[in-house]
Amino acid sequence: MAWSPPATLFLFLLLLGQPPPSRPQSLGTTKLRLVGPESKPEEGRLEVLHQGQWGTVCDDNFAIQEATVACRQLGFEAALTWAHSAKYGQGEGPIWLDNVRCVGTESSLDQCGSNGWGVSDCSHSEDVGVICHPRRHRGYLSETVSNALGPQGRRLEEVRLKPILASAKQHSPVTEGAVEVKYEGHWRQVCDQGWTMNNSRVVCGMLGFPSEVPVDSHYYRKVWDLKMRDPKSRSPAWGQSPTWPTARCRWLQPGASCGQPAQVACTLWSAVWQGLTSAHRRQSHNAKGPGQSVVCRQLGFGSAREALFGARLGQGLGPIHLSEVRCRGYERTLSDCPALEGSQNGCQHENDAAVRCNVPNMGFQNQVRLAGGRIPEEGLLEVQVEVNGVPRWGSVCSENWGLTEAMVACRQLGLGFAIHAYKETWFWSGTPRAQEVVMSGVRCSGTELALQQCQRHGPVHCSHGGGRFLAGVSCMDSAPDLVMNAQLVQETAYLEDRPLSQLYCAHEENCLSKSADHMDWPYGYRRLLRFSTQIYNLGRTDFRPKTGRDSWVWHQCHRHYHSIEVFTHYDLLTLNGSKVAEGHKASFCLEDTNCPTGLQRRYACANFGEQGVTVGCWDTYRHDIDCQWVDITDVGPGNYIFQVIVNPHYEVAESDFSNNMLQCRCKYDGHRVWLHNCHTGNSYPANAELSLEQEQRLRNNLI
């Protein structure tokens, strides 16, 4: 029977600590889920979704091969065992399957034999449970955290705040107003009877805000009473039946009157407003349940929109600090949640957790569009800006246009990452009424949410006048991400006094300081700070050179091709950032030096092979090859910052350029060198000092 909205509906927030059913997954045509302890998503009562209703499976004839099929369908590598006689509690609703018979090779449970859907002589005391191996298989689909469900499991489409106060209407994004949900194509307001701050927290989290604040309920009551006295001002939506957009709330129907619409006020953290854009961040831990939302709120966003398992956003580096994280959802930081140390249960980086967070809708996506492209992900860029107080669409001057600006544009478009930034777009025709250049001199840091947040000219100034020189982009939903192994750099650094007679090729490739030009070759030597680098591709696509093999440059002296002329920069800086020595490394051999178990090497330089770094693999440049150094012959003793930047000119698109830099503290006494506190990222603790203990430990690097 079709559901019809009752006269009044009331909602009460369930305790966030109460375990909900685990995530449904489907690698076949039927969806399965496990209902059990939230801290162990790999075990629980097995339930099947059929004809829009969840039901259970009888334990008759159920064995390890049936459990194996179910576990694989749920995204786990294998089954450990199964449990009979409703070990995980008796379910509700129909018993959909009985006498299930699998060979063990099926991809989904509905491919196995059974009595047929709903044909069973069992009771819920015979509901079967399964226990799967906790390791996820590659390609495991993610968990959608915010299941916006209405009555009887029907999906609610959106939630929003409708501003009531004049001051709230001027805010973008809207942070205060009446709660409205879209259900079956219509916006409806939510009754405030029984409304709590917990409910407000859920709404704010769904809208991308980290927390809620109390509203002036007395003032809103006055506004509501005035509306009730004046029938002409009453919105048709006020009298409609309320609905609610989250699976964490349940539907009750007492017979009392509804009262006024619920009002919510949310906080917007300054970090988000200033353009912090990582709606997804890799986390080197294994968070479950409400832990994902704790991560998102700690980052300054709303609740979790999606939890990703099995290193879906790439594998991390270094130690795994946390595993089996158990949050209730109210903790301020992830460190407040009970957890194991990552090493305690053997968790590997292939199980790294990630999260996508709800972020505020600031309307930026409506202020940019692409035109003329062959596919929706490419084209001439058109933006909307205010000209003399009037919104106007136009094009972007391509002067200074680069991959960093294109990354912001693709993010604003909701199309992922930029793979090309076009400075000439004569081959794409724009919208007829958007030919005028309305934005020029665009310079982005890469973290902005929209081009309108980037630096740009006040009055538009495009020296070549636009025309064929207009900005364009090509976007894709995934990209590589190169990260260096900081520990390896720190452990392998040493000094070498190398004779000039062995440096002719390096000199030809500009790997020495300028003073080498004036030496009496081949007599004398250069003092070199040598080290190894290991560069991982932690992204979601392979890292490939920008140009094909036909464009690679042959270097006769070293007798190899350079696929990227400047692949890394090596610099020695003073503590205030002034450069005192530099080096660079061409990617003469960009290849998969090693890959983790189960991954095949795809790129090798031998015999003029294809170059690149496969997702999950790494390329190692050993300390003993030419140009793998910084020439410090002219540098005096002192304290410095040693810096390595990979892909420094942004020649190849990546999902994150902020982790392309590695920095270490460097102490040089004229005879020895110490690298310590090496880390990736662009920040450096200026007060980090080398302790006597560290100094003694590192004194194995004499010339």
XYZ file of C-alpha atoms in Angstrom:
703
model
C 0.000 0.000 0.000
C 1.414 3.394 -0.975
C 2.521 5.630 1.899
C 0.475 8.790 2.391
C 1.728 11.547 4.716
C -0.186 11.705 8.002
C -1.499 14.937 9.441
C 1.485 15.403 11.723
C 4.835 13.690 12.030
C 7.308 13.913 14.873
C 10.935 12.883 14.808
C 13.422 12.015 17.486
C 17.151 11.573 16.969
C 18.490 8.144 17.751
C 21.577 7.980 19.903
C 24.619 8.215 17.661
C 26.247 5.486 19.705
C 23.551 2.938 18.812
C 24.911 0.667 16.064
C 23.102 1.047 12.761
C 23.134 -1.693 10.139
C 26.462 -1.957 8.368
C 26.773 -0.620 4.866
C 24.939 -2.384 2.058
C 27.092 -3.443 -0.855
C 26.357 -5.027 -4.159
C 28.814 -6.485 -6.580
C 25.963 -8.479 -8.076
C 22.313 -7.633 -8.580
C 21.170 -8.149 -4.963
C 22.234 -5.904 -2.090
C 23.477 -7.431 1.142
C 24.313 -6.020 4.544
C 25.573 -7.246 7.888
C 23.750 -6.153 11.036
C 25.955 -6.515 14.076
C 28.481 -4.766 16.309
C 29.527 -1.458 14.751
C 33.138 -1.946 15.808
C 33.290 -5.101 13.643
C 31.736 -4.370 10.244
C 33.005 -7.701 8.939
C 30.492 -9.734 10.965
C 26.791 -9.745 11.714
C 23.366 -11.045 10.752
C 23.131 -11.458 6.969
C 20.307 -9.481 5.385
C 19.180 -9.245 1.760
C 17.325 -6.425 0.000
C 14.558 -7.723 -2.265
C 11.605 -5.790 -3.698
C 12.644 -2.747 -1.686
C 12.533 -4.536 1.670
C 15.319 -5.946 3.839
C 14.935 -9.507 5.013
C 17.039 -12.312 6.508
C 18.510 -15.650 5.377
C 17.742 -18.971 7.069
C 20.665 -21.030 8.376
C 19.386 -24.330 6.900
C 22.201 -25.925 4.831
C 24.220 -22.689 5.080
C 27.966 -23.399 5.138
C 31.371 -21.894 4.371
C 30.897 -21.741 0.590
C 27.688 -19.691 0.995
C 29.439 -17.448 3.523
C 32.340 -16.990 1.081
C 30.030 -15.764 -1.682
C 28.275 -13.384 0.716
C 31.552 -11.973 2.084
C 33.029 -11.414 -1.371
C 29.833 -9.664 -2.440
C 30.115 -7.452 0.642
C 33.638 -6.433 -0.381
C 35.709 -8.693 1.869
C 38.439 -11.028 0.674
C 36.981 -14.214 2.150
C 34.780 -15.751 4.834
C 36.169 -17.041 8.130
C 33.041 -18.842 9.326
C 29.279 -18.525 9.716
C 26.933 -18.409 12.712
C 23.590 -20.184 13.101
C 20.573 -19.783 15.382
C 20.370 -15.970 15.264
C 23.681 -15.398 17.039
C 23.467 -11.706 16.048
C 19.865 -11.331 17.107
C 16.592 -12.082 15.392
C 15.793 -9.975 12.355
C 12.487 -8.503 11.242
C 10.453 -8.713 8.091
C 10.521 -11.564 5.593
C 12.966 -14.451 5.521
C 13.915 -14.054 1.901
C 16.173 -17.077 1.352
C 16.209 -20.636 2.666
C 18.335 -23.664 1.775
C 20.862 -21.519 -0.072
C 23.230 -23.679 -2.142
C 26.428 -22.134 -3.587
C 29.407 -23.673 -5.347
C 31.609 -20.875 -3.965
C 32.598 -19.230 -7.253
C 29.425 -17.144 -7.670
C 29.783 -13.346 -7.643
C 26.535 -12.753 -5.750
C 24.200 -14.691 -3.501
C 21.261 -14.504 -5.922
C 23.275 -16.651 -8.372
C 23.153 -19.532 -5.894
C 20.351 -22.060 -5.687
C 17.607 -21.756 -3.014
C 13.944 -22.488 -2.344
C 13.082 -19.221 -4.092
C 12.411 -15.709 -2.852
C 10.338 -15.759 0.324
C 9.809 -19.546 0.273
C 10.860 -20.715 3.742
C 9.709 -22.808 6.682
C 12.120 -21.059 9.072
C 11.576 -18.599 11.898
C 13.810 -15.653 12.778
C 15.408 -17.776 15.487
C 17.259 -19.437 12.589
C 18.641 -16.238 11.032
C 22.165 -16.866 9.762
C 25.175 -14.665 10.434
C 28.569 -14.546 8.756
C 32.072 -13.575 9.845
C 34.274 -12.304 7.022
C 38.007 -11.705 6.820
C 38.385 -7.995 7.731
C 40.625 -7.254 4.738
C 38.817 -5.631 1.825
C 39.507 -6.701 -1.732
C 40.733 -4.211 -4.321
C 38.020 -2.144 -5.914
C 35.735 -2.425 -2.892
C 32.884 0.020 -3.220
C 32.595 2.751 -0.612
C 30.154 3.340 2.186
C 27.711 6.163 1.760
C 27.327 7.458 5.290
C 24.502 9.947 4.981
C 21.600 7.768 3.888
C 18.879 10.389 3.556
C 15.814 8.255 4.111
C 12.255 9.286 4.699
C 9.180 7.238 5.741
C 9.415 3.491 5.043
C 12.896 3.860 3.579
C 11.934 6.277 0.794
C 14.747 8.606 -0.200
C 14.672 12.301 0.561
C 16.292 14.336 -2.170
C 17.798 17.388 -0.442
C 17.900 19.379 2.773
C 18.293 23.138 3.058
C 17.870 26.083 5.394
C 15.327 28.664 4.295
C 16.433 32.027 5.728
C 13.747 33.862 7.689
C 15.686 36.800 9.123
C 16.774 39.584 6.789
C 20.369 39.261 8.005
C 20.404 35.522 7.258
C 19.236 36.124 3.688
C 22.369 38.144 2.999
C 24.743 35.322 3.973
C 26.298 32.977 1.443
C 26.167 30.179 2.302
C 22.973 30.338 4.375
C 23.838 29.297 7.928
C 20.514 29.952 9.707
C 16.872 29.379 8.868
C 13.934 26.992 8.788
C 14.751 23.360 8.014
C 13.265 22.184 4.725
C 13.569 18.807 3.025
C 12.742 17.841 -0.525
C 10.540 14.807 -0.727
C 8.952 13.492 -3.927
C 9.806 16.744 -5.678
C 8.300 19.083 -3.054
C 9.974 21.148 -0.337
C 8.494 20.575 3.108
C 9.311 22.034 6.482
C 10.053 20.090 9.639
C 8.039 20.326 12.835
C 9.900 21.715 15.870
C 7.997 19.600 18.402
C 10.583 17.512 20.230
C 13.395 19.207 18.287
C 16.808 19.026 19.984
C 20.302 20.369 19.432
C 21.261 16.847 18.338
C 18.830 17.197 15.445
C 20.391 20.558 14.598
C 23.832 18.962 14.649
C 22.736 16.376 12.097
C 21.272 19.024 9.790
C 24.364 21.234 10.045
C 26.620 18.257 9.359
C 24.662 17.330 6.230
C 24.938 20.907 4.983
C 28.716 20.919 5.448
C 28.955 22.867 8.705
C 31.020 21.498 11.606
C 28.712 22.447 14.473
C 25.443 24.010 15.537
C 24.608 27.004 17.734
C 21.379 27.872 19.565
C 18.849 30.100 17.794
C 16.807 32.894 19.338
C 13.675 30.777 19.713
C 11.681 33.599 21.359
C 12.253 35.890 18.398
C 11.289 33.172 15.920
C 8.143 32.481 17.959
C 7.143 36.114 17.589
C 7.730 35.979 13.833
C 5.700 32.776 13.609
C 2.809 34.179 15.654
C 2.663 37.244 13.385
C 2.489 34.994 10.332
C -0.305 32.963 11.877
C -2.344 36.112 12.552
C -1.947 37.283 8.951
C -3.254 34.537 6.640
C -1.995 36.355 3.529
C 1.606 35.979 4.689
C 1.282 32.255 5.388
C 3.430 30.185 3.015
C 1.710 27.084 1.578
C 4.621 25.049 2.897
C 3.876 25.924 6.551
C 0.895 23.622 6.701
C 2.350 20.636 4.883
C 3.336 17.478 6.666
C 6.922 17.600 7.880
C 9.563 15.108 6.756
C 13.175 14.397 7.807
C 16.356 13.634 5.859
C 18.517 11.204 7.778
C 18.604 7.515 8.557
C 19.635 8.360 12.133
C 16.114 9.702 12.853
C 12.936 7.660 13.125
C 9.328 8.444 12.392
C 6.697 8.679 15.095
C 3.089 9.808 14.830
C 1.528 11.041 18.059
C -1.707 12.938 17.710
C -0.630 16.352 18.969
C -0.407 19.469 16.827
C 2.864 20.239 15.106
C 3.775 23.743 16.224
C 6.129 25.987 14.267
C 8.834 24.924 11.792
C 12.194 23.887 13.254
C 14.929 26.528 13.098
C 18.635 25.759 12.908
C 21.787 27.894 13.061
C 25.173 26.494 12.035
C 28.765 27.669 12.357
C 31.079 28.108 9.390
C 34.730 27.663 10.274
C 37.075 30.320 8.920
C 39.357 27.701 7.374
C 36.519 26.570 5.106
C 35.549 30.134 4.240
C 39.145 30.943 3.268
C 39.138 28.130 0.752
C 40.315 24.961 2.433
C 39.373 22.530 -0.283
C 40.210 19.006 0.740
C 36.739 17.522 0.750
C 38.541 14.242 0.988
C 41.710 13.534 2.928
C 43.577 10.272 3.298
C 43.819 9.172 6.885
C 46.459 6.635 7.954
C 44.130 4.741 10.216
C 41.147 2.461 9.962
C 38.110 4.452 11.158
C 34.696 2.855 11.468
C 31.187 4.011 12.234
C 30.819 7.639 13.351
C 34.610 8.050 13.198
C 34.397 9.374 9.668
C 32.184 12.262 10.797
C 34.578 13.052 13.654
C 37.380 13.348 11.084
C 35.309 15.656 8.881
C 34.281 17.953 11.719
C 37.855 18.051 13.009
C 38.917 19.271 9.550
C 36.312 22.035 9.726
C 33.701 20.449 7.449
C 30.322 18.875 8.142
C 29.547 15.219 8.677
C 30.931 12.457 6.484
C 29.311 12.043 3.097
C 31.197 8.910 2.181
C 33.650 6.576 3.875
C 36.203 4.881 1.650
C 37.986 1.664 2.525
C 40.865 -0.277 1.061
C 43.065 2.729 0.137
C 40.518 3.928 -2.428
C 42.168 7.369 -2.419
C 45.678 5.957 -2.427
C 48.016 4.405 0.113
C 49.780 6.491 2.721
C 53.425 6.408 3.770
C 55.114 5.874 7.101
C 53.567 4.432 10.252
C 49.881 3.605 10.657
C 49.016 5.285 13.933
C 45.453 4.098 14.527
C 43.313 1.074 13.765
C 39.890 -0.155 14.867
C 38.844 3.396 15.759
C 35.553 3.428 17.684
C 33.872 6.821 17.897
C 30.401 7.644 19.173
C 30.200 10.688 16.918
C 30.391 13.433 19.540
C 34.167 13.492 19.998
C 35.974 16.712 19.092
C 39.001 14.954 17.596
C 39.835 11.467 16.424
C 42.342 11.118 19.261
C 39.404 11.218 21.705
C 38.041 7.957 20.247
C 39.099 4.535 21.591
C 41.440 2.846 19.123
C 44.272 0.389 18.744
C 47.732 1.320 17.594
C 48.077 0.529 13.912
C 50.730 -2.115 14.530
C 48.603 -4.067 17.007
C 46.427 -5.852 14.455
C 48.769 -5.945 11.460
C 46.889 -3.288 9.491
C 48.648 -2.439 6.208
C 48.539 0.643 3.988
C 46.348 -1.248 1.540
C 43.643 -0.843 4.207
C 44.121 2.931 4.620
C 40.833 4.673 5.303
C 39.686 7.841 3.571
C 36.670 10.072 3.816
C 34.678 12.515 1.710
C 33.015 15.202 3.765
C 29.924 17.329 3.335
C 31.011 20.880 2.480
C 28.902 24.050 2.430
C 27.166 24.883 -0.833
C 28.427 28.352 -1.585
C 26.933 28.485 -5.059
C 30.338 28.567 -6.761
C 29.391 25.790 -9.167
C 26.734 28.034 -10.676
C 29.315 30.708 -11.501
C 31.417 28.723 -13.978
C 30.765 26.609 -17.074
C 32.496 25.050 -20.085
C 31.578 25.690 -23.706
C 32.495 24.152 -27.051
C 34.200 20.982 -25.843
C 33.792 17.587 -27.431
C 32.930 16.081 -24.044
C 31.410 17.693 -20.916
C 34.797 17.601 -19.117
C 36.592 19.987 -21.495
C 36.035 23.337 -23.146
C 36.421 27.084 -23.142
C 36.046 28.458 -19.638
C 33.254 30.943 -18.957
C 32.692 32.597 -15.580
C 30.055 34.814 -14.031
C 31.239 37.972 -12.295
C 29.613 41.210 -11.261
C 30.217 44.099 -13.676
C 28.924 47.397 -12.274
C 26.767 45.445 -9.843
C 25.192 43.282 -12.571
C 26.037 39.541 -12.954
C 27.591 38.913 -16.352
C 28.981 35.841 -18.113
C 32.259 36.114 -19.986
C 35.585 34.468 -20.741
C 38.944 34.373 -18.921
C 42.154 35.870 -20.336
C 44.786 33.148 -20.712
C 47.782 35.245 -19.626
C 49.406 33.517 -16.610
C 46.897 30.684 -16.997
C 48.390 27.399 -15.812
C 47.641 24.037 -14.270
C 47.172 25.462 -10.768
C 44.410 27.783 -11.987
C 42.902 24.977 -14.066
C 42.793 22.749 -10.965
C 40.665 25.347 -9.186
C 38.392 25.639 -12.221
C 37.816 21.860 -12.417
C 37.158 21.741 -8.676
C 34.612 24.544 -8.989
C 32.963 22.738 -11.899
C 32.698 19.577 -9.805
C 34.697 17.679 -12.432
C 37.632 16.515 -10.317
C 41.168 17.436 -11.384
C 42.693 19.329 -14.280
C 44.796 17.381 -16.756
C 45.358 20.268 -19.193
C 45.336 24.050 -18.957
C 44.790 25.575 -22.401
C 46.059 29.042 -23.285
C 44.664 28.897 -26.820
C 41.081 27.837 -27.387
C 40.415 28.891 -30.981
C 39.198 25.337 -31.698
C 36.293 25.744 -29.229
C 33.406 28.120 -29.815
C 32.049 29.874 -26.748
C 28.559 31.016 -25.853
C 27.587 33.921 -28.170
C 26.744 36.319 -25.338
C 29.818 35.451 -23.269
C 32.599 36.525 -25.650
C 33.784 39.474 -23.563
C 36.808 38.947 -21.288
C 35.569 39.521 -17.728
C 38.513 38.058 -15.755
C 42.261 38.503 -16.242
C 45.533 38.109 -14.355
C 44.215 35.070 -12.501
C 46.700 33.635 -9.985
C 45.608 30.797 -7.712
C 47.445 29.031 -4.917
C 45.573 25.847 -5.827
C 43.572 25.501 -2.603
C 40.723 27.857 -3.540
C 37.172 26.614 -3.993
C 36.494 28.944 -6.924
C 38.307 31.161 -9.423
C 36.491 34.109 -7.876
C 38.600 33.513 -4.731
C 41.913 33.725 -6.636
C 43.937 36.881 -7.079
C 43.113 38.709 -10.321
C 43.230 42.111 -11.938
C 40.853 44.797 -10.654
C 40.015 46.381 -13.987
C 40.307 43.665 -16.633
C 43.556 43.919 -18.590
C 44.219 41.336 -21.309
C 47.133 42.577 -23.419
C 46.438 40.249 -26.354
C 42.745 41.091 -26.217
C 41.387 37.581 -25.794
C 40.267 36.201 -29.135
C 41.985 32.868 -29.627
C 43.931 33.392 -26.381
C 41.212 32.487 -23.902
C 41.533 30.061 -21.002
C 40.273 26.507 -21.311
C 40.520 23.313 -19.290
C 40.281 19.581 -19.567
C 39.234 17.750 -16.400
C 39.087 14.165 -15.185
C 37.798 12.516 -12.022
C 41.148 11.061 -10.932
C 44.823 11.981 -11.077
C 48.237 10.761 -9.908
C 49.788 12.057 -6.700
C 53.554 11.917 -6.116
C 54.897 11.835 -2.551
C 58.504 11.337 -1.431
C 59.804 9.043 1.273
C 61.220 11.545 3.778
C 62.829 8.907 5.972
C 64.922 7.529 3.118
C 66.338 10.961 2.273
C 67.288 11.499 5.903
C 68.950 8.088 6.257
C 70.969 8.126 3.020
C 72.488 11.643 3.015
C 76.278 11.931 3.000
C 79.100 14.094 1.568
C 81.422 13.213 -1.293
C 84.390 15.133 -2.702
C 84.166 14.059 -6.326
C 87.030 14.696 -8.797
C 86.217 16.936 -11.751
C 87.489 14.221 -14.067
C 84.351 12.207 -13.201
C 81.907 15.090 -13.604
C 82.010 15.997 -17.294
C 78.567 14.584 -18.090
C 77.032 16.085 -14.949
C 78.556 19.449 -15.880
C 77.084 19.194 -19.372
C 73.628 18.641 -17.834
C 73.989 21.659 -15.499
C 74.106 19.583 -12.338
C 76.925 21.640 -10.756
C 77.045 25.158 -9.338
C 78.086 28.034 -11.617
C 81.517 28.284 -10.008
C 82.407 24.945 -11.609
C 82.565 26.755 -14.972
C 85.662 28.653 -13.816
C 87.674 25.730 -12.452
C 90.791 24.285 -14.044
C 89.260 21.094 -15.460
C 89.972 18.232 -14.902
C 91.899 19.241 -11.756
C 90.138 19.736 -8.449
C 86.882 18.402 -7.003
C 83.341 19.418 -6.080
C 81.796 18.776 -2.678
C 78.450 17.050 -3.177
C 75.618 16.422 -0.725
C 74.335 13.064 -1.982
C 71.152 11.192 -1.054
C 68.581 8.749 -2.399
C 64.973 9.596 -3.233
C 61.995 7.279 -3.418
C 58.937 8.757 -5.101
C 55.584 7.056 -4.598
C 52.486 7.461 -6.731
C 49.706 7.516 -4.140
C 47.074 8.824 -6.539
C 44.376 7.040 -8.495
C 45.913 7.070 -11.994
C 49.405 6.406 -13.334
C 51.925 9.244 -13.487
C 53.005 9.602 -17.126
C 55.293 12.109 -18.871
C 53.498 15.011 -20.495
C 54.965 14.219 -23.915
C 55.203 10.989 -25.875
C 58.385 9.137 -26.700
C 58.750 10.965 -30.007
C 59.320 14.204 -28.056
C 61.821 12.912 -25.490
C 65.298 14.463 -25.565
C 68.363 12.283 -26.145
C 71.425 13.101 -24.026
C 74.502 11.712 -25.682
C 76.879 11.985 -22.725
C 74.792 9.827 -20.381
C 73.236 8.035 -23.366
C 69.627 8.148 -22.244
C 66.388 9.953 -22.983
C 64.866 12.633 -20.756
C 61.100 12.295 -20.672
C 60.757 15.334 -18.350
C 63.648 17.791 -18.528
C 63.315 18.960 -14.892
C 61.671 16.292 -12.752
C 62.970 17.414 -9.333
C 64.599 20.473 -7.788
C 67.170 20.056 -5.026
C 67.917 23.188 -2.981
C 69.823 24.230 0.125
C 68.225 27.259 1.787
C 69.083 29.534 4.680
C 66.651 29.455 7.583
C 64.910 32.521 6.130
C 64.458 30.814 2.748
C 67.305 32.271 0.667
C 68.821 29.778 -1.766
C 72.557 29.076 -1.279
C 72.930 25.961 -3.456
C 70.767 24.140 -5.950
C 70.534 21.064 -8.125
C 68.026 19.386 -10.401
C 67.269 15.973 -11.778
C 65.837 15.161 -15.175
C 63.583 12.115 -15.367
C 65.952 10.146 -17.536
C 64.282 6.976 -16.319
C 60.796 7.268 -14.896
C 59.865 3.706 -14.036
C 58.390 1.312 -11.505
C 61.460 0.431 -9.464
C 59.258 -1.598 -7.100
C 55.589 -2.342 -6.519
C 53.791 -3.836 -3.507
C 52.837 -7.493 -3.515
C 50.053 -8.157 -5.977
C 50.812 -5.190 -8.238
C 52.561 -5.665 -11.562
C 55.336 -3.324 -12.751
C 54.104 -1.584 -15.899
C 56.886 0.865 -16.739
C 60.561 0.131 -17.376
C 63.176 2.202 -19.184
C 65.120 -0.652 -20.717
C 65.051 -0.821 -24.512
C 63.392 2.573 -24.886
C 60.386 1.340 -22.909
C 57.384 3.302 -21.733
C 58.052 5.575 -18.772
C 55.791 6.316 -15.819
C 54.950 5.338 -12.248
C 52.017 2.983 -11.669
C 49.476 3.708 -8.943
C 50.828 2.225 -5.702
C 54.372 1.771 -7.046
C 57.491 3.875 -6.551
C 60.486 5.136 -8.499
C 63.844 5.159 -6.707
C 66.796 7.368 -7.615
C 69.872 6.001 -5.863
C 72.439 8.244 -4.216
C 75.253 6.963 -6.449
C 73.887 8.091 -9.838
C 74.866 11.332 -11.559
C 73.058 14.536 -10.553
C 71.531 12.914 -7.463
C 73.082 15.626 -5.310
C 73.349 19.273 -4.341
C 76.717 20.918 -5.115
C 77.672 22.638 -1.809
C 81.292 23.449 -2.706
C 80.673 27.174 -2.167
C 78.600 26.792 1.012
C 80.034 27.654 4.418
C 79.298 25.870 7.700
C 75.947 26.601 9.309
C 72.334 25.539 9.762
C 70.216 25.248 6.643
C 67.002 23.851 5.190
C 67.404 21.075 2.649
C 64.515 20.986 0.181
C 63.402 18.626 -2.591
C 60.473 19.429 -4.916
C 59.155 16.849 -7.353
C 57.326 17.917 -10.528
C 58.304 21.532 -9.683
C 56.939 23.139 -12.850
C 53.613 21.293 -12.620
C 54.262 19.766 -16.016
C 52.090 16.775 -15.153
C 48.747 17.163 -13.415
C 48.390 15.747 -9.903
C 45.519 15.605 -7.459
C 47.563 17.362 -4.774
C 50.636 19.534 -5.308
C 50.955 20.506 -1.634
C 52.783 17.263 -0.776
C 55.336 17.536 -3.600
C 57.811 19.295 -1.323
C 60.138 17.639 1.180
C 62.138 19.631 3.708
C 64.775 18.704 6.283
C 66.843 20.612 8.798
C 70.462 20.467 7.699
C 73.532 21.065 9.860
C 76.912 21.409 8.103
C 80.137 21.968 10.046
C 82.458 22.128 7.044
C 83.368 18.423 7.244
C 80.149 16.598 8.087
C 76.471 17.012 7.353
C 73.370 15.996 9.288
C 69.828 15.865 7.933
C 67.058 15.579 10.515
C 63.323 16.232 10.975
C 62.626 15.458 7.313
C 58.965 15.760 6.360
C 56.720 16.353 3.365
C 54.581 19.464 3.001
C 55.371 23.166 2.787
C 55.477 23.977 6.483
C 58.612 23.767 8.596
C 58.999 24.123 12.360
C 61.579 26.888 12.651
C 62.256 26.063 16.299
C 63.246 22.454 15.572
C 66.763 21.955 16.897
C 69.163 19.066 16.532
C 69.623 17.440 19.908
C 72.987 16.120 21.093
C 71.556 12.598 20.998
C 70.493 13.005 17.372
C 73.874 14.497 16.496
C 75.717 11.513 17.962
C 73.382 9.103 16.189
C 73.955 10.726 12.802
C 77.761 10.933 12.943
C 78.231 8.159 10.442
C 78.408 10.443 7.440
C 81.996 11.681 7.350
C 83.351 12.624 3.935
